[in-house]
PDB file of C-alpha atoms and ligand atoms in Angstrom:
ATOM      1  CA  MET A1262       1.263 -16.093   0.882  1.00 98.00           C
ATOM      2  CA  LYS A1263       3.270 -12.957   0.127  1.00 98.00           C
ATOM      3  CA  LEU A1264       2.548 -11.878  -3.392  1.00 98.00           C
ATOM      4  CA  VAL A1265       5.082  -9.977  -5.813  1.00 98.00           C
ATOM      5  CA  ARG A1266       5.257  -8.311  -8.930  1.00 98.00           C
ATOM      6  CA  PHE A1267       8.964  -8.785  -9.789  1.00 98.00           C
ATOM      7  CA  GLY A1268      10.544  -7.394 -13.166  1.00 98.00           C
ATOM      8  CA  PRO A1269      11.543  -3.842 -14.920  1.00 98.00           C
ATOM      9  CA  LYS A1270       8.740  -1.488 -14.606  1.00 97.00           C
ATOM     10  CA  ALA A1271       5.686  -1.837 -16.872  1.00 95.00           C
ATOM     11  CA  GLU A1272       6.892  -5.414 -17.367  1.00 97.00           C
ATOM     12  CA  GLU A1273       6.508  -6.853 -14.151  1.00 98.00           C
ATOM     13  CA  ARG A1274       5.615 -10.699 -13.640  1.00 98.00           C
ATOM     14  CA  PRO A1275       3.440 -12.332 -10.861  1.00 98.00           C
ATOM     15  CA  GLY A1276       5.336 -13.843  -8.372  1.00 98.00           C
ATOM     16  CA  ILE A1277       4.867 -15.760  -5.061  1.00 98.00           C
ATOM     17  CA  TRP A1278       8.037 -14.733  -2.720  1.00 98.00           C
ATOM     18  CA  LEU A1279       9.776 -17.344  -0.401  1.00 98.00           C
ATOM     19  CA  ASP A1280      11.626 -16.728   2.248  1.00 97.00           C
ATOM     20  CA  ASN A1281      14.793 -18.938   3.476  1.00 95.00           C
ATOM     21  CA  THR A1282      14.169 -20.716  -0.059  1.00 94.00           C
ATOM     22  CA  PRO A1283      16.465 -22.594  -1.044  1.00 91.00           C
ATOM     23  CA  ALA A1284      18.538 -22.199   2.341  1.00 95.00           C
ATOM     24  CA  PRO A1285      18.199 -19.851   5.381  1.00 97.00           C
ATOM     25  CA  GLY A1286      18.871 -16.629   5.275  1.00 95.00           C
ATOM     26  CA  GLN A1287      17.925 -16.446   0.998  1.00 97.00           C
ATOM     27  CA  ALA A1288      14.897 -15.637  -0.740  1.00 98.00           C
ATOM     28  CA  SER A1289      13.203 -16.877  -4.083  1.00 98.00           C
ATOM     29  CA  ILE A1290      10.664 -16.081  -6.014  1.00 98.00           C
ATOM     30  CA  LEU A1291       8.055 -18.438  -7.929  1.00 98.00           C
ATOM     31  CA  ASP A1292       7.499 -17.388 -11.127  1.00 98.00           C
ATOM     32  CA  VAL A1293       3.645 -17.511 -11.361  1.00 98.00           C
ATOM     33  CA  ARG A1294       3.497 -17.055 -15.304  1.00 97.00           C
ATOM     34  CA  ALA A1295       6.141 -19.801 -15.782  1.00 97.00           C
ATOM     35  CA  MET A1296       3.995 -22.260 -14.297  1.00 97.00           C
ATOM     36  CA  ALA A1297       0.708 -21.070 -15.256  1.00 96.00           C
ATOM     37  CA  PHE A1298       0.773 -19.259 -18.514  1.00 93.00           C
ATOM     38  CA  ASP A1299      -3.022 -18.054 -18.076  1.00 92.00           C
ATOM     39  CA  ILE A1300      -2.302 -15.788 -15.133  1.00 96.00           C
ATOM     40  CA  GLU A1301      -1.154 -12.801 -16.707  1.00 96.00           C
ATOM     41  CA  ASP A1302      -0.757 -10.579 -13.612  1.00 98.00           C
ATOM     42  CA  PHE A1303      -2.044  -9.841  -9.933  1.00 98.00           C
ATOM     43  CA  ASN A1304      -5.175  -7.684 -11.329  1.00 97.00           C
ATOM     44  CA  ALA A1305      -9.197  -7.566 -11.296  1.00 96.00           C
ATOM     45  CA  HIS A1306      -9.177 -10.432 -13.204  1.00 96.00           C
ATOM     46  CA  PHE A1307      -6.886 -12.424 -10.900  1.00 98.00           C
ATOM     47  CA  PHE A1308      -8.712 -11.895  -7.559  1.00 97.00           C
ATOM     48  CA  ALA A1309     -12.073 -12.098  -8.915  1.00 95.00           C
ATOM     49  CA  GLY A1310     -11.189 -15.587 -10.967  1.00 93.00           C
ATOM     50  CA  HIS A1311      -9.951 -17.294  -7.483  1.00 91.00           C
ATOM     51  CA  GLY A1312      -6.728 -16.460  -8.475  1.00 97.00           C
ATOM     52  CA  LEU A1313      -5.420 -17.143  -5.057  1.00 97.00           C
ATOM     53  CA  ALA A1314      -6.630 -20.385  -4.714  1.00 96.00           C
ATOM     54  CA  ARG A1315      -4.883 -21.254  -7.742  1.00 96.00           C
ATOM     55  CA  LEU A1316      -1.405 -19.553  -6.343  1.00 97.00           C
ATOM     56  CA  ALA A1317      -1.635 -22.124  -3.193  1.00 96.00           C
ATOM     57  CA  ASN A1318      -2.090 -25.033  -5.586  1.00 96.00           C
ATOM     58  CA  LEU A1319       1.451 -23.971  -7.658  1.00 96.00           C
ATOM     59  CA  LEU A1320       3.222 -24.013  -4.330  1.00 95.00           C
ATOM     60  CA  ARG A1321       2.194 -27.412  -3.762  1.00 95.00           C
ATOM     61  CA  GLU A1322       3.612 -28.631  -6.745  1.00 95.00           C
ATOM     62  CA  GLU A1323       6.629 -30.889  -6.839  1.00 94.00           C
ATOM     63  CA  HIS A1324       8.787 -28.553  -9.449  1.00 93.00           C
ATOM     64  CA  PRO A1325       8.175 -24.965  -8.770  1.00 93.00           C
ATOM     65  CA  ALA A1326       9.777 -22.683 -11.053  1.00 96.00           C
ATOM     66  CA  LEU A1327      11.847 -20.495  -8.796  1.00 97.00           C
ATOM     67  CA  VAL A1328      14.398 -17.162  -9.372  1.00 97.00           C
ATOM     68  CA  PRO A1329      16.578 -16.327  -6.599  1.00 97.00           C
ATOM     69  CA  ALA A1330      15.284 -12.460  -5.301  1.00 98.00           C
ATOM     70  CA  ALA A1331      18.580 -10.806  -4.898  1.00 96.00           C
ATOM     71  CA  GLY A1332      18.770  -8.116  -7.357  1.00 95.00           C
ATOM     72  CA  LEU A1333      15.311  -8.555  -8.746  1.00 98.00           C
ATOM     73  CA  ARG A1334      13.361  -4.863  -9.018  1.00 98.00           C
ATOM     74  CA  LEU A1335       9.857  -5.199  -7.326  1.00 98.00           C
ATOM     75  CA  GLY A1336       7.051  -3.311  -8.513  1.00 98.00           C
ATOM     76  CA  PRO A1337       4.016  -2.479  -6.715  1.00 98.00           C
ATOM     77  CA  PRO A1338       2.162  -6.169  -5.776  1.00 98.00           C
ATOM     78  CA  VAL A1339      -1.101  -4.850  -7.568  1.00 98.00           C
ATOM     79  CA  ALA A1340      -1.153  -4.136 -11.209  1.00 97.00           C
ATOM     80  CA  ARG A1341      -3.111  -1.114 -12.202  1.00 95.00           C
ATOM     81  CA  PRO A1342      -5.698  -1.339  -9.577  1.00 98.00           C
ATOM     82  CA  GLY A1343      -9.057   0.432 -10.816  1.00 97.00           C
ATOM     83  CA  GLN A1344      -8.983   2.899  -7.456  1.00 98.00           C
ATOM     84  CA  ILE A1345      -6.861   4.078  -4.585  1.00 98.00           C
ATOM     85  CA  VAL A1346      -9.472   5.271  -2.127  1.00 98.00           C
ATOM     86  CA  CYS A1347      -7.921   6.909   0.980  1.00 98.00           C
ATOM     87  CA  LEU A1348      -8.671   8.038   4.417  1.00 96.00           C
ATOM     88  CA  GLY A1349      -7.734  11.390   5.744  1.00 93.00           C
ATOM     89  CA  LYS A1350      -7.140  11.940   9.503  1.00 93.00           C
ATOM     90  CA  ASN A1351      -8.027   8.238  10.473  1.00 95.00           C
ATOM     91  CA  TYR A1352      -5.622   8.595  13.539  1.00 95.00           C
ATOM     92  CA  ALA A1353      -6.056  11.266  15.983  1.00 89.00           C
ATOM     93  CA  ALA A1354      -2.545  12.298  16.502  1.00 89.00           C
ATOM     94  CA  HIS A1355      -2.599  12.809  12.901  1.00 89.00           C
ATOM     95  CA  ALA A1356      -5.492  15.012  12.945  1.00 87.00           C
ATOM     96  CA  ALA A1357      -4.646  16.687  15.892  1.00 88.00           C
ATOM     97  CA  GLU A1358      -1.509  17.773  13.907  1.00 89.00           C
ATOM     98  CA  PHE A1359      -3.033  18.505  10.693  1.00 85.00           C
ATOM     99  CA  ASP A1360      -5.574  20.881  11.564  1.00 87.00           C
ATOM    100  CA  ALA A1361      -6.598  19.850  15.366  1.00 82.00           C
ATOM    101  CA  GLU A1362     -10.191  18.748  13.870  1.00 88.00           C
ATOM    102  CA  ILE A1363     -10.809  15.192  15.035  1.00 90.00           C
ATOM    103  CA  PRO A1364     -13.500  13.791  11.860  1.00 91.00           C
ATOM    104  CA  ASP A1365     -16.904  12.496  13.151  1.00 93.00           C
ATOM    105  CA  ALA A1366     -17.407  10.517  10.197  1.00 94.00           C
ATOM    106  CA  PRO A1367     -14.689   9.191   7.613  1.00 96.00           C
ATOM    107  CA  ILE A1368     -12.827  11.515   5.018  1.00 95.00           C
ATOM    108  CA  PHE A1369     -12.457  10.034   1.662  1.00 96.00           C
ATOM    109  CA  PHE A1370     -10.188  11.014  -1.103  1.00 96.00           C
ATOM    110  CA  SER A1371      -8.480   9.258  -4.270  1.00 97.00           C
ATOM    111  CA  LYS A1372      -5.326   8.874  -5.023  1.00 98.00           C
ATOM    112  CA  ALA A1373      -4.234   8.886  -8.714  1.00 98.00           C
ATOM    113  CA  VAL A1374      -3.274   4.735  -9.777  1.00 98.00           C
ATOM    114  CA  SER A1375      -0.732   6.553 -12.173  1.00 98.00           C
ATOM    115  CA  ALA A1376       1.051   7.736  -8.764  1.00 98.00           C
ATOM    116  CA  LEU A1377       2.112   3.552  -8.206  1.00 98.00           C
ATOM    117  CA  ASN A1378       5.600   3.051  -7.463  1.00 97.00           C
ATOM    118  CA  GLY A1379       7.887  -0.041  -6.704  1.00 98.00           C
ATOM    119  CA  PRO A1380       8.327  -0.268  -2.947  1.00 98.00           C
ATOM    120  CA  TYR A1381      12.144   0.498  -3.382  1.00 98.00           C
ATOM    121  CA  ASP A1382      11.975   2.566  -6.663  1.00 98.00           C
ATOM    122  CA  PRO A1383      12.892   6.152  -6.045  1.00 98.00           C
ATOM    123  CA  ILE A1384      10.618   8.716  -5.252  1.00 98.00           C
ATOM    124  CA  LEU A1385      11.174  11.953  -7.879  1.00 98.00           C
ATOM    125  CA  LEU A1386      10.376  15.339  -6.192  1.00 97.00           C
ATOM    126  CA  PRO A1387       8.519  17.374  -8.968  1.00 95.00           C
ATOM    127  CA  ARG A1388      10.422  20.769  -9.588  1.00 93.00           C
ATOM    128  CA  GLU A1389       7.733  22.492  -8.407  1.00 90.00           C
ATOM    129  CA  ALA A1390       7.490  21.172  -4.940  1.00 93.00           C
ATOM    130  CA  ARG A1391       8.902  22.643  -1.730  1.00 93.00           C
ATOM    131  CA  ARG A1392       7.139  20.650   0.882  1.00 96.00           C
ATOM    132  CA  VAL A1393       6.720  16.860   0.397  1.00 97.00           C
ATOM    133  CA  ASP A1394       6.559  14.280   2.918  1.00 97.00           C
ATOM    134  CA  GLY A1395       5.404  10.358   3.576  1.00 98.00           C
ATOM    135  CA  GLU A1396       2.966   8.885   4.945  1.00 98.00           C
ATOM    136  CA  ALA A1397       2.894   5.227   6.452  1.00 98.00           C
ATOM    137  CA  GLU A1398      -0.056   3.708   5.926  1.00 98.00           C
ATOM    138  CA  LEU A1399      -1.574   0.289   5.886  1.00 98.00           C
ATOM    139  CA  ALA A1400      -3.637  -0.582   2.793  1.00 98.00           C
ATOM    140  CA  VAL A1401      -6.327  -2.835   2.246  1.00 98.00           C
ATOM    141  CA  VAL A1402      -6.481  -4.823  -1.027  1.00 98.00           C
ATOM    142  CA  LEU A1403      -9.790  -5.925  -1.991  1.00 98.00           C
ATOM    143  CA  GLY A1404     -10.656  -9.575  -3.407  1.00 98.00           C
ATOM    144  CA  ARG A1405     -13.963  -9.791  -4.500  1.00 97.00           C
ATOM    145  CA  ARG A1406     -16.690  -7.320  -5.900  1.00 98.00           C
ATOM    146  CA  ALA A1407     -18.362  -5.644  -2.907  1.00 98.00           C
ATOM    147  CA  GLN A1408     -21.671  -3.925  -3.089  1.00 98.00           C
ATOM    148  CA  ARG A1409     -23.912  -2.799   0.008  1.00 98.00           C
ATOM    149  CA  VAL A1410     -21.175  -5.184   2.093  1.00 98.00           C
ATOM    150  CA  PRO A1411     -22.507  -5.855   6.061  1.00 98.00           C
ATOM    151  CA  GLU A1412     -19.498  -4.691   8.694  1.00 98.00           C
ATOM    152  CA  SER A1413     -20.113  -8.455   9.969  1.00 98.00           C
ATOM    153  CA  ALA A1414     -19.090  -9.840   6.490  1.00 98.00           C
ATOM    154  CA  ALA A1415     -16.293  -7.461   5.214  1.00 98.00           C
ATOM    155  CA  PHE A1416     -13.238  -9.166   6.046  1.00 98.00           C
ATOM    156  CA  ASP A1417     -14.565 -11.652   3.271  1.00 98.00           C
ATOM    157  CA  TYR A1418     -13.843  -8.844   0.830  1.00 98.00           C
ATOM    158  CA  VAL A1419      -9.945  -8.544   1.818  1.00 98.00           C
ATOM    159  CA  ALA A1420      -7.929 -10.346  -0.441  1.00 98.00           C
ATOM    160  CA  GLY A1421      -4.794  -9.223   1.687  1.00 98.00           C
ATOM    161  CA  TYR A1422      -2.537  -6.191   3.381  1.00 98.00           C
ATOM    162  CA  THR A1423       0.088  -4.019   1.751  1.00 98.00           C
ATOM    163  CA  LEU A1424       1.764  -0.975   2.764  1.00 98.00           C
ATOM    164  CA  LEU A1425       1.428   2.117   1.240  1.00 98.00           C
ATOM    165  CA  ASN A1426       3.417   5.588   1.222  1.00 98.00           C
ATOM    166  CA  ASP A1427       0.891   8.103   1.077  1.00 98.00           C
ATOM    167  CA  VAL A1428       4.073  10.540  -0.386  1.00 98.00           C
ATOM    168  CA  THR A1429       1.964  13.888  -0.070  1.00 97.00           C
ATOM    169  CA  ASP A1430       2.961  17.699  -1.290  1.00 95.00           C
ATOM    170  CA  ARG A1431       1.945  19.444   1.148  1.00 94.00           C
ATOM    171  CA  ASP A1432       1.691  22.916  -0.685  1.00 89.00           C
ATOM    172  CA  ALA A1433      -0.604  21.220  -3.213  1.00 88.00           C
ATOM    173  CA  GLN A1434      -2.436  19.840  -0.719  1.00 88.00           C
ATOM    174  CA  ARG A1435      -3.185  23.259   1.100  1.00 85.00           C
ATOM    175  CA  THR A1436      -3.915  25.511  -1.606  1.00 87.00           C
ATOM    176  CA  GLY A1437      -5.658  22.950  -3.617  1.00 78.00           C
ATOM    177  CA  ARG A1438      -8.830  22.783  -2.024  1.00 80.00           C
ATOM    178  CA  GLN A1439      -9.149  18.634  -3.127  1.00 86.00           C
ATOM    179  CA  TRP A1440      -6.183  17.013  -2.226  1.00 91.00           C
ATOM    180  CA  TYR A1441      -6.497  14.910  -5.489  1.00 93.00           C
ATOM    181  CA  ARG A1442      -3.157  16.626  -7.200  1.00 92.00           C
ATOM    182  CA  GLY A1443      -1.072  17.053  -3.689  1.00 94.00           C
ATOM    183  CA  LYS A1444      -1.359  13.560  -3.109  1.00 96.00           C
ATOM    184  CA  SER A1445      -1.251  12.052  -6.921  1.00 97.00           C
ATOM    185  CA  ALA A1446       2.363  13.233  -8.469  1.00 97.00           C
ATOM    186  CA  ASP A1447       4.198  10.272 -10.503  1.00 97.00           C
ATOM    187  CA  THR A1448       6.203   8.121  -7.747  1.00 98.00           C
ATOM    188  CA  PHE A1449       3.880   9.444  -4.917  1.00 98.00           C
ATOM    189  CA  GLY A1450       2.598   5.798  -4.529  1.00 98.00           C
ATOM    190  CA  PRO A1451       5.302   3.443  -3.260  1.00 98.00           C
ATOM    191  CA  LEU A1452       3.196  -0.121  -2.853  1.00 98.00           C
ATOM    192  CA  GLY A1453       4.363  -3.044  -1.157  1.00 98.00           C
ATOM    193  CA  PRO A1454       6.984  -4.945  -0.962  1.00 98.00           C
ATOM    194  CA  PHE A1455       4.362  -7.750  -0.246  1.00 98.00           C
ATOM    195  CA  LEU A1456       0.939  -8.408  -0.657  1.00 98.00           C
ATOM    196  CA  VAL A1457       0.557 -10.566   2.344  1.00 98.00           C
ATOM    197  CA  THR A1458      -3.061 -12.499   1.848  1.00 98.00           C
ATOM    198  CA  ARG A1459      -5.547 -11.943   4.934  1.00 98.00           C
ATOM    199  CA  ASP A1460      -5.293 -15.540   6.140  1.00 97.00           C
ATOM    200  CA  GLU A1461      -1.712 -14.678   7.221  1.00 97.00           C
ATOM    201  CA  VAL A1462      -2.558 -11.332   8.851  1.00 98.00           C
ATOM    202  CA  ALA A1463      -4.319 -12.422  12.270  1.00 95.00           C
ATOM    203  CA  ASP A1464      -5.542  -9.216  13.224  1.00 97.00           C
ATOM    204  CA  PRO A1465      -4.991  -5.910  10.432  1.00 98.00           C
ATOM    205  CA  HIS A1466      -5.560  -4.199  13.740  1.00 98.00           C
ATOM    206  CA  ASN A1467      -2.829  -4.764  15.686  1.00 97.00           C
ATOM    207  CA  LEU A1468       0.137  -3.864  13.407  1.00 98.00           C
ATOM    208  CA  ARG A1469       2.998  -1.937  14.174  1.00 97.00           C
ATOM    209  CA  LEU A1470       3.089   0.422  12.016  1.00 98.00           C
ATOM    210  CA  PHE A1471       6.222   2.846  10.979  1.00 98.00           C
ATOM    211  CA  GLN A1472       7.964   5.669   9.093  1.00 98.00           C
ATOM    212  CA  ARG A1473      11.760   6.496   9.289  1.00 98.00           C
ATOM    213  CA  VAL A1474      13.904   9.333   7.391  1.00 98.00           C
ATOM    214  CA  ASN A1475      17.498   8.678   7.025  1.00 98.00           C
ATOM    215  CA  GLY A1476      17.198   6.124   9.771  1.00 98.00           C
ATOM    216  CA  HIS A1477      15.208   8.361  12.404  1.00 97.00           C
ATOM    217  CA  SER A1478      11.719   7.683  14.064  1.00 98.00           C
ATOM    218  CA  LEU A1479       9.119   9.862  12.474  1.00 97.00           C
ATOM    219  CA  GLN A1480       6.186   7.949  12.718  1.00 97.00           C
ATOM    220  CA  ASP A1481       6.011   4.855  15.312  1.00 97.00           C
ATOM    221  CA  ASP A1482       2.188   3.859  15.901  1.00 96.00           C
ATOM    222  CA  HIS A1483      -0.395   0.956  15.951  1.00 96.00           C
ATOM    223  CA  THR A1484      -3.738  -0.109  13.807  1.00 97.00           C
ATOM    224  CA  SER A1485      -5.254  -0.456  16.571  1.00 97.00           C
ATOM    225  CA  ARG A1486      -5.785   3.616  16.991  1.00 96.00           C
ATOM    226  CA  MET A1487      -7.552   3.752  13.602  1.00 97.00           C
ATOM    227  CA  LEU A1488     -10.539   6.012  14.351  1.00 96.00           C
ATOM    228  CA  PHE A1489     -12.572   4.503  11.612  1.00 98.00           C
ATOM    229  CA  LYS A1490     -11.630   0.528  11.401  1.00 98.00           C
ATOM    230  CA  ILE A1491     -11.620  -1.592   8.416  1.00 98.00           C
ATOM    231  CA  PRO A1492     -15.111  -3.533   7.988  1.00 98.00           C
ATOM    232  CA  PHE A1493     -16.935   0.128   8.857  1.00 98.00           C
ATOM    233  CA  LEU A1494     -15.210   1.653   5.950  1.00 98.00           C
ATOM    234  CA  ILE A1495     -16.148  -1.006   3.395  1.00 98.00           C
ATOM    235  CA  ALA A1496     -19.341  -1.409   5.033  1.00 98.00           C
ATOM    236  CA  PHE A1497     -19.576   2.623   4.596  1.00 98.00           C
ATOM    237  CA  LEU A1498     -17.860   2.722   1.223  1.00 98.00           C
ATOM    238  CA  SER A1499     -19.716  -0.159  -0.167  1.00 98.00           C
ATOM    239  CA  ALA A1500     -22.791   1.206   0.421  1.00 98.00           C
ATOM    240  CA  THR A1501     -23.146   3.598  -2.452  1.00 98.00           C
ATOM    241  CA  ILE A1502     -19.724   2.905  -4.123  1.00 98.00           C
ATOM    242  CA  THR A1503     -18.862  -0.422  -5.955  1.00 98.00           C
ATOM    243  CA  LEU A1504     -15.148  -1.722  -4.706  1.00 98.00           C
ATOM    244  CA  GLU A1505     -13.790  -4.152  -7.639  1.00 98.00           C
ATOM    245  CA  PRO A1506     -11.061  -6.780  -6.795  1.00 98.00           C
ATOM    246  CA  GLY A1507      -7.564  -5.358  -6.956  1.00 98.00           C
ATOM    247  CA  ASP A1508      -9.044  -1.726  -5.801  1.00 98.00           C
ATOM    248  CA  ILE A1509      -7.148  -0.501  -2.874  1.00 98.00           C
ATOM    249  CA  LEU A1510      -8.273   1.166   0.487  1.00 98.00           C
ATOM    250  CA  ALA A1511      -5.446   3.128   2.466  1.00 98.00           C
ATOM    251  CA  THR A1512      -6.653   3.409   5.904  1.00 98.00           C
ATOM    252  CA  GLY A1513      -4.656   6.888   6.655  1.00 97.00           C
ATOM    253  CA  THR A1514      -1.293   7.849   8.439  1.00 97.00           C
ATOM    254  CA  PRO A1515      -0.561   7.791  12.464  1.00 95.00           C
ATOM    255  CA  GLY A1516       0.589  11.068  13.817  1.00 94.00           C
ATOM    256  CA  GLY A1517       4.348  12.281  13.403  1.00 95.00           C
ATOM    257  CA  ILE A1518       4.704  13.181   9.604  1.00 95.00           C
ATOM    258  CA  GLY A1519       7.428  15.019   8.791  1.00 95.00           C
ATOM    259  CA  SER A1520       5.793  18.513   7.672  1.00 94.00           C
ATOM    260  CA  ALA A1521       4.140  18.753  10.886  1.00 94.00           C
ATOM    261  CA  ARG A1522       7.245  18.973  13.214  1.00 94.00           C
ATOM    262  CA  GLN A1523       9.318  22.093  14.315  1.00 94.00           C
ATOM    263  CA  PRO A1524      11.417  22.213  12.389  1.00 95.00           C
ATOM    264  CA  PRO A1525       9.841  20.400   9.510  1.00 96.00           C
ATOM    265  CA  VAL A1526      11.209  17.350   8.052  1.00 96.00           C
ATOM    266  CA  LEU A1527      10.861  17.347   4.651  1.00 97.00           C
ATOM    267  CA  LEU A1528      12.063  15.052   1.988  1.00 98.00           C
ATOM    268  CA  ARG A1529      15.121  16.265  -0.051  1.00 97.00           C
ATOM    269  CA  PRO A1530      17.313  14.631  -2.458  1.00 97.00           C
ATOM    270  CA  GLY A1531      19.414  11.956  -0.911  1.00 98.00           C
ATOM    271  CA  ASP A1532      17.058  10.974   1.505  1.00 98.00           C
ATOM    272  CA  CYS A1533      16.131   7.504   2.405  1.00 98.00           C
ATOM    273  CA  VAL A1534      12.529   7.253   3.285  1.00 98.00           C
ATOM    274  CA  GLU A1535      11.707   3.880   5.076  1.00 98.00           C
ATOM    275  CA  ILE A1536       7.972   2.432   6.000  1.00 98.00           C
ATOM    276  CA  GLY A1537       7.187  -1.042   7.547  1.00 98.00           C
ATOM    277  CA  ALA A1538       4.558  -2.861   9.592  1.00 97.00           C
ATOM    278  CA  ASP A1539       5.923  -6.125  10.917  1.00 88.00           C
ATOM    279  CA  PRO A1540       4.455  -9.195   8.548  1.00 92.00           C
ATOM    280  CA  LEU A1541       3.997  -6.468   5.761  1.00 98.00           C
ATOM    281  CA  GLY A1542       7.518  -5.860   5.255  1.00 97.00           C
ATOM    282  CA  LEU A1543       9.643  -2.809   5.004  1.00 98.00           C
ATOM    283  CA  GLN A1544       9.752  -0.522   1.907  1.00 98.00           C
ATOM    284  CA  ARG A1545      12.765   1.581   1.553  1.00 98.00           C
ATOM    285  CA  CYS A1546      12.551   4.596  -1.370  1.00 98.00           C
ATOM    286  CA  SER A1547      15.332   6.998  -1.891  1.00 98.00           C
ATOM    287  CA  VAL A1548      14.658  10.404  -2.811  1.00 98.00           C
ATOM    288  CA  VAL A1549      15.558  11.852  -6.296  1.00 98.00           C
ATOM    289  CA  ALA A1550      14.840  15.501  -7.945  1.00 97.00           C
ATOM    290  CA  SER A1551      12.952  15.202 -11.210  1.00 93.00           C
ATOM    291  CA  ALA A1552      15.030  16.061 -13.960  1.00 85.00           C
TER     292      ALA A1552
HETATM  293 MG1   MG B 740      -2.483   9.599   3.792  1.00 87.63          MG
END
């Protein structure tokens, strides 16, 4: 299934995206709340309460409540996750372009949940920011409370996968000694368009992951090149930190980011940033100067 949240900002409703419905080339959204009023949103409560199984049942109903997808705004496909845990330098090519040090243990940092943005919403450049660029990332959405999960069972704790653009203010990142501020400006976390459930992603380490700015390719790599893989990351983190349903684990970005290029490719008002991975869809965000 492809889960989406649709509607105006802060008023999104949970939905299931249906390609080629009602006709080839068209798409509809099954309005979950119209059919199951107690499913308030795709939040921790939903994932913990066997919500995905309930959605599968809704799809089997004879008269699903469908709305045409065209023209509807999408929000991030997870409602207010408890935390966004990100990984620094999880691809060798990116570690090389960042500071030439390949990590021998995963580098985790936190991105503010308030940074989350819809997959087609504008990215707002703060007035103070001079060097902002994007990072295409595969994001894992937890489906169950994870505590001391062994690597061999880690995928059982995954609800599905989505895309995160880990937009970064490079000056704030470099001068802050800690990355939180540089990673967490409002709108610096476009998420989606879909949360694709785990059963529909045969191997999350076999995805082509890319970023384009104004149509020009910046990043084009493969999730098989992650230094630390998803089962290890879930086992390592959950040994000491409880991960809750709906929490997001962003698995790091490949090489090719704009700020590391010569000359640098930095986001400017009017730019169009796209990130994609084949079964997870495509994000497309315009870049806008903050008022
Ligand atoms: Mg990143």
